[in-house]
Amino acid sequence: MGIREDIDAVLERDPAARNAFEALLCYPGLHAVWAHRWNHRLWNLGFKTLARFGSHVARFWTGIEIHPAARIGRRFFIDHGMGVVIGETTVVGDDVTIYQQVTLGGTGKRRHKRHPTLEDGVVVGAGAKVLGDITIGKRSQVGSGSVVVKDVPPDCTVVGIPGRIIIQDGQRLEQSEPTTMLPAPPPSPDDFPAKAP
């Protein structure tokens, strides 16, 4: 896990990144991942309070909260990053990309695994929430704003609230129920206050 391969991941995945120097200086996702690696080492050495304090400082500095116990793979890229939360028992594979406002969150108060696992090559869109001890399979994509609470197989695209698979192994799945929106009822005179004389 090196600084160079992290910077290369930014240059590969973000067309707005112009050069390595800019990525080094201007990508808070990189800074958060590097701080996490240090805090994770402290956590594993038993300096848990110091590791938590380090993650708190990194959150203040970058806007990205990564619990020091979370296990993060190589070439992890957080694009934009503000508001990202990664919980204590989260496992993130290699070559994963997540965008701003993503939550990899827990459910319940159990002391064992309660956060998601993202396998290699997963992409999680802006504002998505992946909750609980679930697995998002290799190379799957989670659409922006989705809420995923069930396992997702490899090579899928999942969208919606709750998340549902719309593409699996490159094939679009048929929708079992069409989504329709009912029109709002027309306003009644009681909805408006009377005019003053």
Short mmCIF file of C-alpha atoms in Angstrom, two decimals:
data_model
loop_
_atom_site.label_atom_id
_atom_site.label_comp_id
_atom_site.label_asym_id
_atom_site.label_seq_id
_atom_site.Cartn_x
_atom_site.Cartn_y
_atom_site.Cartn_z
CA MET A 1 0.00 0.00 0.00
CA GLY A 2 1.84 2.99 -1.23
CA ILE A 3 1.27 6.66 -1.69
CA ARG A 4 2.11 6.37 -5.37
CA GLU A 5 -0.54 3.74 -6.12
CA ASP A 6 -3.13 5.80 -4.20
CA ILE A 7 -2.32 8.84 -6.33
CA ASP A 8 -2.40 6.70 -9.48
CA ALA A 9 -5.90 5.49 -8.47
CA VAL A 10 -7.06 9.12 -8.31
CA LEU A 11 -5.59 9.88 -11.72
CA GLU A 12 -7.22 6.76 -13.22
CA ARG A 13 -10.70 7.27 -11.77
CA ASP A 14 -11.18 11.04 -11.68
CA PRO A 15 -11.03 12.84 -15.04
CA ALA A 16 -10.81 16.16 -13.17
CA ALA A 17 -7.44 15.20 -11.63
CA ARG A 18 -4.79 16.84 -13.79
CA ASN A 19 -1.57 15.63 -12.18
CA ALA A 20 -0.04 13.84 -9.21
CA PHE A 21 0.93 17.05 -7.43
CA GLU A 22 -2.65 18.33 -7.53
CA ALA A 23 -3.94 14.97 -6.26
CA LEU A 24 -1.42 15.02 -3.42
CA LEU A 25 -2.46 18.50 -2.29
CA CYS A 26 -6.15 18.76 -3.15
CA TYR A 27 -7.86 15.41 -2.55
CA PRO A 28 -9.24 15.06 0.99
CA GLY A 29 -10.17 11.45 0.23
CA LEU A 30 -6.47 10.65 -0.11
CA HIS A 31 -5.66 12.47 3.12
CA ALA A 32 -8.43 10.60 4.96
CA VAL A 33 -7.20 7.21 3.72
CA TRP A 34 -3.61 7.98 4.69
CA ALA A 35 -4.71 9.16 8.15
CA HIS A 36 -6.79 6.01 8.48
CA ARG A 37 -3.80 3.79 7.75
CA TRP A 38 -1.89 5.43 10.59
CA ASN A 39 -4.88 5.28 12.95
CA HIS A 40 -5.55 1.65 12.00
CA ARG A 41 -1.97 0.73 12.97
CA LEU A 42 -2.42 2.47 16.31
CA TRP A 43 -5.71 0.62 16.84
CA ASN A 44 -4.10 -2.74 16.11
CA LEU A 45 -1.23 -1.96 18.49
CA GLY A 46 -3.74 -1.39 21.29
CA PHE A 47 -3.65 2.43 21.35
CA LYS A 48 -7.40 2.60 20.78
CA THR A 49 -8.12 5.99 22.34
CA LEU A 50 -5.22 7.59 20.47
CA ALA A 51 -6.46 5.97 17.25
CA ARG A 52 -9.99 7.29 17.85
CA PHE A 53 -8.61 10.77 18.53
CA GLY A 54 -6.58 10.57 15.31
CA SER A 55 -9.69 9.64 13.34
CA HIS A 56 -11.53 12.54 15.00
CA VAL A 57 -8.80 14.98 13.88
CA ALA A 58 -8.88 13.49 10.35
CA ARG A 59 -12.67 13.94 10.25
CA PHE A 60 -12.30 17.59 11.26
CA TRP A 61 -9.61 18.11 8.62
CA THR A 62 -11.20 16.19 5.71
CA GLY A 63 -14.94 15.90 6.44
CA ILE A 64 -14.56 12.11 6.18
CA GLU A 65 -15.07 9.83 9.17
CA ILE A 66 -13.38 6.42 9.07
CA HIS A 67 -13.39 4.36 12.26
CA PRO A 68 -9.81 3.21 12.98
CA ALA A 69 -10.89 -0.44 13.25
CA ALA A 70 -12.32 -0.50 9.69
CA ARG A 71 -10.29 -2.61 7.26
CA ILE A 72 -9.52 -0.78 4.03
CA GLY A 73 -7.96 -2.35 0.92
CA ARG A 74 -5.50 -1.00 -1.61
CA ARG A 75 -6.21 1.84 -4.04
CA PHE A 76 -9.35 2.90 -2.15
CA PHE A 77 -10.62 6.18 -3.62
CA ILE A 78 -13.04 8.55 -1.92
CA ASP A 79 -14.05 11.18 -4.47
CA HIS A 80 -15.14 14.57 -3.07
CA GLY A 81 -15.65 12.85 0.27
CA MET A 82 -17.47 15.36 2.42
CA GLY A 83 -19.86 13.55 4.74
CA VAL A 84 -18.55 10.02 4.15
CA VAL A 85 -18.93 7.74 7.21
CA ILE A 86 -17.27 4.32 7.43
CA GLY A 87 -18.15 2.27 10.50
CA GLU A 88 -16.06 0.16 12.85
CA THR A 89 -16.55 -3.33 11.38
CA THR A 90 -16.59 -2.28 7.73
CA VAL A 91 -14.38 -4.20 5.32
CA VAL A 92 -13.45 -2.53 2.02
CA GLY A 93 -11.69 -4.50 -0.72
CA ASP A 94 -9.17 -3.31 -3.30
CA ASP A 95 -9.96 -0.76 -6.04
CA VAL A 96 -13.18 0.45 -4.41
CA THR A 97 -14.55 3.93 -5.18
CA ILE A 98 -17.08 5.83 -3.10
CA TYR A 99 -18.46 9.33 -3.49
CA GLN A 100 -19.59 12.09 -1.12
CA GLN A 101 -22.19 11.53 1.59
CA VAL A 102 -21.88 7.72 1.48
CA THR A 103 -22.56 5.87 4.73
CA LEU A 104 -21.19 2.38 5.31
CA GLY A 105 -23.14 2.01 8.51
CA GLY A 106 -24.11 -0.49 11.13
CA THR A 107 -27.39 -1.78 12.37
CA GLY A 108 -28.02 -2.75 15.95
CA LYS A 109 -25.73 -2.57 18.95
CA ARG A 110 -24.03 -5.95 18.63
CA ARG A 111 -20.32 -6.01 19.43
CA HIS A 112 -19.47 -8.21 16.44
CA LYS A 113 -19.67 -7.56 12.67
CA ARG A 114 -22.50 -5.10 12.02
CA HIS A 115 -21.21 -3.04 9.08
CA PRO A 116 -20.99 -3.90 5.37
CA THR A 117 -18.29 -5.61 3.34
CA LEU A 118 -17.48 -4.11 -0.07
CA GLU A 119 -15.59 -6.56 -2.25
CA ASP A 120 -12.99 -5.59 -4.88
CA GLY A 121 -13.96 -3.07 -7.56
CA VAL A 122 -17.23 -1.87 -5.99
CA VAL A 123 -18.48 1.66 -6.77
CA VAL A 124 -20.90 3.40 -4.38
CA GLY A 125 -22.62 6.53 -5.70
CA ALA A 126 -23.11 9.83 -3.90
CA GLY A 127 -25.44 9.78 -0.93
CA ALA A 128 -25.94 6.02 -0.90
CA LYS A 129 -26.39 4.21 2.42
CA VAL A 130 -25.14 0.63 2.73
CA LEU A 131 -26.32 -0.64 6.09
CA GLY A 132 -25.74 -3.73 8.18
CA ASP A 133 -23.63 -6.87 7.97
CA ILE A 134 -24.16 -7.35 4.24
CA THR A 135 -21.82 -7.97 1.31
CA ILE A 136 -21.69 -5.99 -1.92
CA GLY A 137 -20.16 -8.39 -4.44
CA LYS A 138 -17.16 -7.74 -6.68
CA ARG A 139 -17.51 -5.09 -9.37
CA SER A 140 -21.05 -4.17 -8.31
CA GLN A 141 -22.36 -0.63 -8.40
CA VAL A 142 -24.67 1.08 -5.93
CA GLY A 143 -26.62 3.98 -7.41
CA SER A 144 -26.59 7.44 -5.89
CA GLY A 145 -29.11 7.90 -3.10
CA SER A 146 -29.83 4.18 -2.77
CA VAL A 147 -30.36 2.45 0.57
CA VAL A 148 -29.01 -1.10 0.49
CA VAL A 149 -29.83 -3.47 3.35
CA LYS A 150 -29.44 -6.88 1.66
CA ASP A 151 -26.52 -8.73 0.05
CA VAL A 152 -25.75 -7.86 -3.58
CA PRO A 153 -24.14 -10.52 -5.81
CA PRO A 154 -21.06 -9.73 -7.94
CA ASP A 155 -21.44 -7.76 -11.18
CA CYS A 156 -24.75 -6.09 -10.30
CA THR A 157 -26.18 -2.60 -10.31
CA VAL A 158 -28.51 -1.80 -7.42
CA VAL A 159 -30.67 1.32 -7.10
CA GLY A 160 -33.55 2.69 -5.08
CA ILE A 161 -34.97 2.68 -1.59
CA PRO A 162 -34.78 -0.07 -0.63
CA GLY A 163 -32.08 -1.07 -3.07
CA ARG A 164 -33.10 -3.47 -5.81
CA ILE A 165 -30.94 -5.11 -8.46
CA ILE A 166 -31.67 -3.75 -11.95
CA ILE A 167 -28.64 -5.18 -13.80
CA GLN A 168 -26.97 -8.53 -13.13
CA ASP A 169 -24.06 -9.92 -15.16
CA GLY A 170 -24.63 -7.24 -17.79
CA GLN A 171 -28.32 -8.08 -18.31
CA ARG A 172 -31.12 -5.68 -17.41
CA LEU A 173 -33.66 -7.41 -15.15
CA GLU A 174 -37.39 -7.11 -15.72
CA GLN A 175 -39.19 -5.04 -13.14
CA SER A 176 -41.76 -7.12 -11.27
CA GLU A 177 -43.94 -4.11 -10.44
CA PRO A 178 -44.01 -0.86 -12.39
CA THR A 179 -43.36 2.22 -10.34
CA THR A 180 -46.13 4.79 -10.60
CA MET A 181 -46.71 8.00 -8.77
CA LEU A 182 -50.23 9.06 -7.91
CA PRO A 183 -51.17 12.66 -8.64
CA ALA A 184 -51.63 14.95 -5.69
CA PRO A 185 -55.25 15.79 -4.87
CA PRO A 186 -56.36 19.24 -6.02
CA PRO A 187 -56.18 21.93 -3.35
CA SER A 188 -59.36 22.83 -1.51
CA PRO A 189 -60.39 26.35 -0.48
CA ASP A 190 -59.62 25.41 3.12
CA ASP A 191 -55.92 25.06 2.20
CA PHE A 192 -55.64 28.83 1.77
CA PRO A 193 -56.10 31.45 4.49
CA ALA A 194 -58.85 34.01 3.97
CA LYS A 195 -57.72 37.38 2.67
CA ALA A 196 -57.75 40.23 5.15
CA PRO A 197 -60.31 42.99 4.32
#
